[in-house]
Short mmCIF file of C-alpha atoms in Angstrom, two decimals:
data_model
loop_
_atom_site.label_atom_id
_atom_site.label_comp_id
_atom_site.label_asym_id
_atom_site.label_seq_id
_atom_site.Cartn_x
_atom_site.Cartn_y
_atom_site.Cartn_z
CA MET A 287 0.00 0.00 0.00
CA LEU A 288 2.81 2.44 0.86
CA PRO A 289 4.56 2.15 -2.55
CA LEU A 290 1.22 2.96 -4.22
CA LEU A 291 0.76 5.97 -1.94
CA PHE A 292 4.24 7.28 -2.76
CA GLY A 293 3.54 6.73 -6.45
CA LEU A 294 0.31 8.72 -6.26
CA LEU A 295 2.05 11.55 -4.38
CA GLN A 296 4.51 11.91 -7.26
CA ILE A 297 1.74 13.26 -9.51
CA PRO A 298 0.77 16.39 -7.51
CA LEU A 299 4.45 17.01 -6.74
CA ALA A 300 5.22 16.96 -10.47
CA TYR A 301 2.32 19.34 -11.07
CA GLY A 302 3.67 21.68 -8.38
CA ILE A 303 7.17 21.60 -9.86
CA GLY A 304 5.96 22.26 -13.41
CA SER A 305 3.69 25.07 -12.24
CA GLN A 306 6.58 26.77 -10.45
CA LEU A 307 8.94 26.30 -13.40
CA ARG A 308 6.51 27.75 -15.96
CA ASN A 309 2.73 27.64 -15.51
CA ARG A 310 -0.17 25.33 -14.69
CA ASP A 311 -0.38 23.90 -18.21
CA TYR A 312 3.28 22.94 -18.00
CA GLY A 313 2.68 21.39 -14.59
CA LEU A 314 -0.27 19.41 -15.94
CA LEU A 315 1.84 18.07 -18.83
CA PHE A 316 4.72 17.08 -16.53
CA ALA A 317 2.33 15.39 -14.09
CA SER A 318 0.54 13.55 -16.93
CA LEU A 319 3.78 12.09 -18.25
CA LEU A 320 4.75 10.91 -14.78
CA ALA A 321 1.29 9.39 -14.28
CA VAL A 322 1.78 7.07 -17.28
CA SER A 323 5.50 6.38 -16.74
CA PRO A 324 5.88 2.57 -16.92
CA ILE A 325 8.82 2.34 -14.54
CA LEU A 326 7.22 4.60 -11.92
CA ILE A 327 3.97 2.64 -12.17
CA GLU A 328 5.86 -0.65 -11.84
CA PHE A 329 7.77 0.44 -8.76
CA SER A 330 4.53 1.75 -7.23
CA GLN A 331 3.37 -1.88 -7.23
CA GLU A 332 6.51 -3.31 -5.62
CA LEU A 333 7.35 -3.80 -1.97
CA ARG A 334 10.75 -2.17 -2.35
CA MET A 335 11.64 1.46 -1.68
CA TYR A 336 12.03 2.77 -5.23
CA SER A 337 8.65 4.51 -5.34
CA LEU A 338 9.55 6.35 -2.13
CA VAL A 339 12.90 7.43 -3.60
CA ALA A 340 11.29 9.02 -6.68
CA CYS A 341 8.77 10.73 -4.41
CA LEU A 342 11.55 12.13 -2.19
CA ALA A 343 13.45 13.42 -5.25
CA LEU A 344 10.37 15.28 -6.49
CA LEU A 345 9.68 16.67 -3.01
CA GLN A 346 13.31 17.81 -2.79
CA VAL A 347 13.00 19.78 -6.04
CA TRP A 348 9.64 21.25 -5.02
CA LEU A 349 11.29 22.49 -1.79
CA LEU A 350 14.21 23.98 -3.73
CA LEU A 351 11.80 25.95 -5.94
CA TYR A 352 9.88 27.01 -2.84
CA LEU A 353 13.08 28.23 -1.17
CA GLN A 354 13.83 30.37 -4.21
CA ARG A 355 10.65 32.30 -3.42
CA VAL A 356 10.44 32.03 0.37
CA SER A 357 13.61 31.48 2.39
CA SER A 358 12.61 30.19 5.83
CA TRP A 359 14.20 28.02 8.50
CA SER A 360 11.30 25.57 8.31
CA GLY A 361 11.83 25.29 4.55
CA TRP A 362 15.54 24.61 4.94
CA LEU A 363 14.90 22.11 7.74
CA SER A 364 12.47 20.26 5.48
CA PHE A 365 15.00 20.35 2.63
CA VAL A 366 17.71 18.80 4.84
CA LEU A 367 15.39 16.16 6.30
CA VAL A 368 14.21 15.06 2.84
CA ALA A 369 17.83 14.83 1.66
CA VAL A 370 18.79 12.74 4.71
CA ALA A 371 15.78 10.49 4.16
CA GLY A 372 16.84 10.11 0.52
CA VAL A 373 20.44 9.05 1.18
CA TYR A 374 19.39 6.63 3.92
CA THR A 375 16.66 5.16 1.70
CA HIS A 376 18.68 4.79 -1.52
CA ILE A 377 22.44 4.59 -1.30
CA PHE A 378 22.95 6.26 -4.71
CA TYR A 379 20.73 9.22 -3.87
CA TRP A 380 24.04 11.05 -3.46
CA LEU A 381 24.25 11.20 -7.26
CA PHE A 382 20.97 13.10 -7.27
CA LEU A 383 22.27 15.50 -4.60
CA MET A 384 25.36 16.15 -6.73
CA GLY A 385 23.15 17.29 -9.56
CA LEU A 386 20.93 19.22 -7.18
CA SER A 387 23.99 21.08 -5.88
CA LEU A 388 24.38 22.56 -9.36
CA SER A 389 20.73 23.64 -9.23
CA LEU A 390 21.42 25.37 -5.92
CA LEU A 391 24.42 27.18 -7.39
CA ARG A 392 22.36 28.28 -10.39
CA ALA A 393 19.66 29.58 -8.02
CA ARG A 394 21.93 32.36 -6.73
CA PRO A 395 21.29 35.10 -5.66
CA ALA A 396 17.75 33.97 -4.76
CA ILE A 397 19.37 31.27 -2.59
CA ALA A 398 22.54 32.40 -0.82
CA PHE A 399 25.57 30.17 -1.34
CA TRP A 400 26.24 29.81 2.38
CA LYS A 401 22.76 28.44 2.97
CA SER A 402 23.15 25.83 0.23
CA PHE A 403 26.60 24.86 1.49
CA ALA A 404 25.42 24.62 5.10
CA ALA A 405 22.44 22.45 4.13
CA MET A 406 24.58 19.98 2.17
CA ALA A 407 27.24 19.93 4.90
CA ILE A 408 24.61 18.98 7.48
CA VAL A 409 23.38 16.16 5.22
CA VAL A 410 26.95 14.83 4.90
CA LEU A 411 27.50 14.98 8.68
CA LEU A 412 24.25 13.16 9.40
CA TYR A 413 25.20 10.45 6.91
CA LEU A 414 28.69 9.74 8.29
CA PRO A 415 27.51 6.81 10.50
CA ASN A 416 26.40 4.99 7.34
CA VAL A 417 29.47 5.61 5.16
CA ILE A 418 30.82 2.10 5.78
CA ASN A 419 27.62 0.62 4.35
CA LEU A 420 27.97 2.84 1.29
CA PHE A 421 31.38 1.39 0.46
CA GLU A 422 30.31 -2.15 1.29
CA PHE A 423 27.26 -1.92 -0.97
CA THR A 424 29.09 -0.44 -3.95
CA GLU A 425 31.80 -3.10 -3.63
CA ARG A 426 29.42 -6.05 -3.24
CA ARG A 427 26.24 -5.26 -5.19
CA GLY A 428 27.86 -3.29 -7.97
CA ALA A 429 29.71 -6.44 -8.98
CA ASP A 430 26.60 -8.63 -8.85
CA TYR A 431 25.54 -7.64 -12.36
CA GLY A 432 27.48 -7.76 -15.59
CA VAL A 433 27.62 -4.58 -17.64
CA HIS A 434 27.49 -4.13 -21.41
CA LEU A 435 28.34 -0.45 -21.71
CA PRO A 436 27.35 0.07 -25.39
CA SER A 437 23.75 -0.88 -24.64
CA ALA A 438 23.59 0.34 -21.02
CA LEU A 439 22.50 3.91 -21.83
CA PRO A 440 19.90 2.92 -24.48
CA LYS A 441 18.47 0.42 -21.97
CA LEU A 442 18.29 3.11 -19.30
CA LEU A 443 16.47 5.52 -21.63
CA ALA A 444 14.10 2.75 -22.72
CA ALA A 445 13.39 1.77 -19.11
CA PHE A 446 12.67 5.38 -18.08
CA THR A 447 10.39 6.12 -21.04
CA VAL A 448 8.83 2.96 -22.50
CA GLY A 449 9.80 0.22 -20.07
CA PHE A 450 10.82 -3.37 -20.83
CA ASN A 451 7.51 -5.08 -20.13
CA TYR A 452 6.19 -4.66 -23.67
CA PHE A 453 8.89 -6.38 -25.74
CA LEU A 454 9.64 -9.91 -26.86
CA LEU A 455 13.00 -10.48 -25.22
CA PRO A 456 15.38 -13.44 -25.62
CA ASP A 457 17.61 -14.70 -22.84
CA LEU A 458 19.82 -11.63 -22.44
CA GLY A 459 22.61 -13.37 -20.52
CA ALA A 460 24.52 -12.03 -17.55
CA THR A 461 25.22 -8.62 -19.12
CA ARG A 462 21.67 -8.26 -20.53
CA ALA A 463 23.09 -6.81 -23.72
CA VAL A 464 20.52 -5.56 -26.21
CA GLY A 465 21.04 -5.03 -29.91
CA TRP A 466 19.52 -4.89 -33.36
CA GLU A 467 17.94 -8.34 -32.98
CA ILE A 468 15.53 -7.04 -30.33
CA VAL A 469 14.61 -4.05 -32.50
CA GLN A 470 13.76 -6.40 -35.38
CA ARG A 471 11.75 -8.81 -33.22
CA ASN A 472 9.61 -5.94 -31.92
CA LEU A 473 9.30 -3.81 -35.04
CA LEU A 474 5.63 -3.00 -34.41
CA ILE A 475 6.56 -1.00 -31.31
CA THR A 476 10.21 -0.14 -31.98
CA LEU A 477 9.53 1.57 -35.33
CA PRO A 478 7.33 4.37 -33.87
CA ILE A 479 9.73 4.62 -30.92
CA CYS A 480 12.66 5.16 -33.30
CA ILE A 481 10.75 7.85 -35.21
CA ILE A 482 9.91 9.61 -31.92
CA GLY A 483 13.56 9.32 -30.87
CA ILE A 484 14.85 10.89 -34.09
CA LEU A 485 12.39 13.79 -33.81
CA LEU A 486 13.24 14.37 -30.14
CA ILE A 487 16.98 14.33 -30.85
CA TRP A 488 16.41 17.10 -33.40
CA GLY A 489 14.26 18.97 -30.88
CA PHE A 490 16.94 18.39 -28.23
CA LEU A 491 19.50 20.14 -30.43
CA LEU A 492 17.10 23.01 -31.12
CA ALA A 493 16.36 23.38 -27.40
CA HIS A 494 20.04 24.01 -26.72
CA LYS A 495 20.24 27.07 -28.90
CA LYS A 496 21.16 29.97 -26.67
CA SER A 497 17.82 31.71 -27.19
CA ASN A 498 15.82 28.55 -26.35
CA ARG A 499 17.47 27.45 -23.11
CA SER A 500 15.08 27.41 -20.19
CA SER A 501 15.21 26.77 -16.46
CA SER A 502 13.28 23.53 -17.03
CA LEU A 503 15.94 22.28 -19.44
CA TRP A 504 18.69 23.08 -16.95
CA PHE A 505 16.81 21.20 -14.23
CA GLY A 506 16.48 18.22 -16.56
CA HIS A 507 20.22 18.14 -17.12
CA GLU A 508 21.15 18.73 -13.50
CA LEU A 509 18.78 16.11 -12.10
CA PHE A 510 18.91 13.50 -14.87
CA THR A 511 21.93 14.02 -17.13
CA ILE A 512 24.50 14.69 -14.40
CA PRO A 513 23.64 11.60 -12.26
CA VAL A 514 23.66 9.46 -15.42
CA ILE A 515 27.06 10.79 -16.51
CA ILE A 516 28.51 10.08 -13.06
CA ALA A 517 27.03 6.56 -13.02
CA ALA A 518 28.28 5.88 -16.57
CA SER A 519 31.77 7.07 -15.65
CA ALA A 520 31.78 4.83 -12.56
CA SER A 521 30.66 1.87 -14.68
CA PHE A 522 33.39 2.53 -17.25
CA VAL A 523 36.14 2.84 -14.63
CA THR A 524 35.10 -0.05 -12.36
CA GLY A 525 33.36 -2.42 -14.77
CA LYS A 526 30.37 -2.52 -12.42
CA TYR A 527 26.79 -1.87 -13.46
CA PHE A 528 25.88 1.47 -11.86
CA LEU A 529 23.59 2.39 -14.78
CA GLN A 530 20.83 0.06 -13.65
CA PRO A 531 17.45 1.83 -13.82
CA LYS A 532 16.67 1.01 -10.19
CA TYR A 533 19.99 2.55 -9.11
CA LEU A 534 19.01 5.82 -10.84
CA ILE A 535 15.26 5.80 -10.18
CA PHE A 536 15.48 9.24 -8.52
CA ALA A 537 16.47 10.71 -11.90
CA ALA A 538 13.63 9.10 -13.89
CA PRO A 539 11.02 11.87 -13.40
CA PHE A 540 13.38 14.58 -14.62
CA LEU A 541 14.11 12.95 -17.96
CA PHE A 542 10.59 14.09 -18.85
CA LEU A 543 11.67 17.72 -18.42
CA VAL A 544 14.29 17.18 -21.14
CA ILE A 545 11.70 15.44 -23.34
CA ILE A 546 9.14 18.22 -22.86
CA GLU A 547 11.67 20.92 -23.68
CA SER A 548 12.85 18.98 -26.75
CA ALA A 549 9.26 18.76 -28.03
CA ARG A 550 8.57 22.42 -27.22
CA ALA A 551 11.59 23.45 -29.29
CA PHE A 552 9.69 22.61 -32.50
CA ARG A 553 8.13 25.70 -34.01
CA ALA A 554 5.91 23.61 -36.28
CA LEU A 555 2.89 22.20 -34.47
CA ARG A 556 2.92 19.30 -36.94
CA ALA A 557 6.14 17.95 -35.40
CA ARG A 558 4.71 18.18 -31.88
CA TRP A 559 1.50 16.42 -32.92
CA THR A 560 3.53 13.72 -34.67
CA VAL A 561 5.44 13.01 -31.46
CA ALA A 562 2.21 13.01 -29.44
CA GLY A 563 0.37 10.78 -31.93
CA LEU A 564 3.15 8.22 -32.19
CA GLY A 565 3.49 8.30 -28.41
CA ALA A 566 -0.20 7.44 -28.08
CA LEU A 567 0.26 4.57 -30.56
CA VAL A 568 3.19 3.19 -28.54
CA PHE A 569 1.07 3.45 -25.39
CA LEU A 570 -1.76 1.42 -26.96
CA ILE A 571 0.60 -1.30 -28.22
CA ALA A 572 2.34 -1.42 -24.85
CA PHE A 573 -0.99 -1.71 -23.05
CA ALA A 574 -1.96 -4.69 -25.23
CA HIS A 575 1.39 -6.41 -24.62
CA TYR A 576 1.24 -5.77 -20.88
CA SER A 577 -1.74 -8.13 -20.68
CA HIS A 578 0.52 -11.04 -21.68
CA PRO A 579 3.43 -11.08 -19.19
CA GLU A 580 4.16 -14.73 -19.99
CA ARG A 581 5.32 -13.60 -23.46
CA PHE A 582 6.41 -10.00 -23.13
CA GLY A 583 8.80 -8.16 -20.87
CA ARG A 584 10.66 -8.95 -17.70
CA LYS A 585 8.06 -8.53 -14.97
CA GLU A 586 8.51 -11.40 -12.52
CA ASN A 587 5.24 -12.81 -11.17
CA TRP A 588 6.44 -14.31 -7.90
CA ARG A 589 2.94 -14.27 -6.47
CA GLU A 590 1.73 -16.65 -9.19
CA ALA A 591 4.85 -18.80 -8.80
CA ALA A 592 4.08 -19.12 -5.09
CA ARG A 593 0.45 -20.03 -5.78
CA PHE A 594 1.39 -22.67 -8.36
CA LEU A 595 4.03 -24.35 -6.20
CA THR A 596 1.84 -24.25 -3.09
CA GLU A 597 -0.94 -26.05 -4.98
CA GLN A 598 1.23 -28.51 -6.93
CA ALA A 599 4.10 -29.40 -4.61
CA ASP A 600 3.38 -31.89 -1.82
CA GLY A 601 5.36 -34.07 0.56
CA GLU A 602 6.56 -36.22 -2.34
CA SER A 603 7.78 -33.31 -4.44
CA ALA A 604 11.10 -31.48 -4.54
CA VAL A 605 11.42 -27.75 -5.23
CA LEU A 606 14.91 -26.90 -6.47
CA ALA A 607 16.66 -23.54 -6.70
CA LEU A 608 20.18 -22.27 -7.29
CA SER A 609 19.94 -19.48 -4.70
CA PRO A 610 17.40 -18.24 -2.14
CA PRO A 611 14.28 -17.02 -4.01
CA PHE A 612 13.51 -14.25 -1.54
CA LEU A 613 10.21 -13.12 -3.04
CA LEU A 614 8.99 -16.71 -3.26
CA ASN A 615 9.72 -17.03 0.45
CA TYR A 616 7.72 -13.85 1.05
CA TYR A 617 4.63 -14.92 -0.88
CA ALA A 618 4.75 -18.55 0.27
CA PRO A 619 6.70 -18.80 3.55
CA ALA A 620 5.41 -22.35 4.06
CA LEU A 621 7.46 -23.43 1.02
CA LYS A 622 10.77 -22.27 2.49
CA PRO A 623 11.59 -25.56 4.29
CA GLU A 624 10.72 -27.50 1.12
CA ILE A 625 13.22 -25.69 -1.14
CA THR A 626 16.47 -27.54 -1.83
CA PHE A 627 19.48 -25.58 -3.03
CA VAL A 628 21.51 -27.46 -5.61
CA SER A 629 24.77 -26.89 -7.44
CA PRO A 630 24.83 -27.27 -11.22
CA PRO A 631 27.17 -30.02 -12.46
CA ALA A 632 30.25 -28.90 -14.35
CA ASN A 633 29.36 -31.46 -17.03
CA PRO A 634 25.74 -32.67 -17.10
CA ALA A 635 26.67 -35.74 -19.17
CA LEU A 636 28.82 -37.28 -16.39
CA PRO A 637 26.65 -39.07 -13.80
CA SER A 638 29.43 -39.86 -11.33
CA ILE A 639 30.26 -36.38 -10.11
CA PRO A 640 28.97 -35.32 -6.64
CA GLU A 641 26.47 -32.76 -7.93
CA THR A 642 24.78 -35.35 -10.14
CA GLU A 643 24.73 -37.86 -7.28
CA GLN A 644 22.85 -35.25 -5.22
CA LEU A 645 20.32 -35.00 -8.02
CA ARG A 646 19.94 -38.81 -8.16
CA ILE A 647 19.07 -38.91 -4.47
CA ILE A 648 16.48 -36.17 -4.95
CA ILE A 649 14.98 -37.98 -7.95
CA ASP A 650 14.79 -41.33 -6.15
CA ASN A 651 12.91 -39.81 -3.20
CA ASN A 652 10.37 -37.64 -5.00
CA SER A 653 7.57 -38.19 -7.50
CA MET A 654 7.74 -34.65 -8.95
CA ILE A 655 10.65 -32.25 -9.43
CA TYR A 656 10.08 -28.49 -9.73
CA TYR A 657 12.96 -26.19 -10.59
CA VAL A 658 12.54 -22.43 -10.08
CA TYR A 659 14.33 -20.79 -13.02
CA TRP A 660 15.12 -17.15 -12.21
CA ASP A 661 17.38 -15.50 -14.76
CA ILE A 662 19.47 -13.57 -12.22
CA SER A 663 20.47 -16.77 -10.39
CA GLN A 664 20.73 -18.67 -13.66
CA ASN A 665 23.14 -16.19 -15.24
CA ARG A 666 25.27 -16.07 -12.11
CA TYR A 667 25.45 -19.75 -11.15
CA ASP A 668 24.48 -21.77 -14.23
CA PRO A 669 24.72 -19.67 -17.42
CA ARG A 670 24.94 -22.79 -19.61
CA ASN A 671 21.84 -24.44 -18.09
CA HIS A 672 23.80 -27.50 -16.94
CA LEU A 673 21.30 -28.25 -14.18
CA ILE A 674 18.38 -28.46 -16.61
CA SER A 675 20.44 -30.62 -18.98
CA ALA A 676 21.49 -32.95 -16.16
CA LEU A 677 17.89 -33.44 -15.01
CA ASP A 678 16.86 -34.08 -18.62
CA ASN A 679 19.58 -36.73 -18.88
CA LEU A 680 18.59 -38.37 -15.60
CA ILE A 681 14.79 -38.20 -15.91
CA GLY A 682 13.74 -37.29 -19.42
CA GLU A 683 12.10 -34.34 -21.12
CA HIS A 684 10.66 -31.57 -18.99
CA SER A 685 7.61 -29.34 -19.22
CA VAL A 686 7.66 -25.63 -18.44
CA TYR A 687 5.20 -23.36 -16.65
CA SER A 688 6.26 -19.95 -17.97
CA LEU A 689 5.30 -16.96 -15.84
CA ASN A 690 7.64 -14.64 -17.73
CA PRO A 691 10.73 -14.99 -19.94
CA ARG A 692 12.88 -14.45 -16.86
CA LEU A 693 10.85 -16.53 -14.36
CA LYS A 694 9.80 -20.10 -15.18
CA ILE A 695 9.12 -23.36 -13.38
CA TYR A 696 10.62 -26.45 -15.01
CA ILE A 697 8.79 -29.67 -14.19
CA TRP A 698 9.95 -33.31 -14.32
CA LYS A 699 8.05 -36.48 -13.40
CA PRO A 700 10.53 -39.25 -12.48
CA PRO A 701 9.48 -42.82 -13.26
CA PRO A 702 8.31 -44.95 -10.30
CA PRO A 703 11.18 -46.70 -8.46
CA ALA A 704 10.21 -50.09 -9.91
CA GLU A 705 10.60 -48.74 -13.44
CA SER A 706 13.80 -46.80 -12.88
CA ASN A 707 17.14 -48.20 -13.99
#
């Protein structure tokens, strides 16, 4: 319920920001784009904190604009408290504050430099007890995901604008690299997206003419472009994937400021209406695809996986996994004792190795075998699908209950003991 509440609060905050930047019509447009943002809608349905982070980022900017008009101690206290809440909620919120620091500098003389400096210094001091966790997280979690830098930025832009839940996606592997193959497989939706992209790139260039630059455009760069550049630089230097959409969710709302300003840069109404019309077409196609998560996208349906396994698995069934399926444990805590963690064999064709012997024992003592295939664990521990191949060799062909391209349940029915070799 709380993620939904934070998601709903983002809409009036966006309206308030847009109204302060320009006028009510601008605020309504900004709020409307946020209201249909796929990634913000998705995170408003999740139990994690990402919806709160986007809400805090919008509230932070609203307070900054308020402080430009009314400088008060209560306003500055609120600004500091929101910033502290942000960095304690999302460890990379510091990237957002780096961009926001440029906004504070640009706000002079309406906002005195010493006030901005003091506010940020207080945030840093209040965060010092958690610095060790910052370094531990960036060292541990940043290395959990492979990075394919050439496609990292296009994926980020796609996630923040269109989302990934509307495409036919193959197994993307550990780095989740995307390329021309995906564009071809999804031409119905990628063609209008490409046309929109070309038009907006032209509008983007027009918007940066000296006479066209606006405060909204600067905010878009400070709050979206700067955090993305820092994250991209960190990914390039360290080889870790800091460009993940969830790591930069605080910047997602402000990409729409850049998009709005790029569209507004067109003098011809025909170009604006073309962008709007194609955008509506993409929305309709995406809405149709969203109704078929078993075929399109990457939205994991752990609730349905929990329901299926709870109904199908019994005392004579084995549920296998490569690593702890945390969300499965949440939705079906009763299944937790029934889950067996297995190691994939180095060579599935050799039955004498210890890992395969473990599988033989499981097969001999159960009438049904269920394997929870989750692409994150699969890419990390068994990228060549040796476990599935070994079970096929030991039992026979499997069936698959596909909840999504990245979350499936493989099913085997071993022969009765009397019939086994």
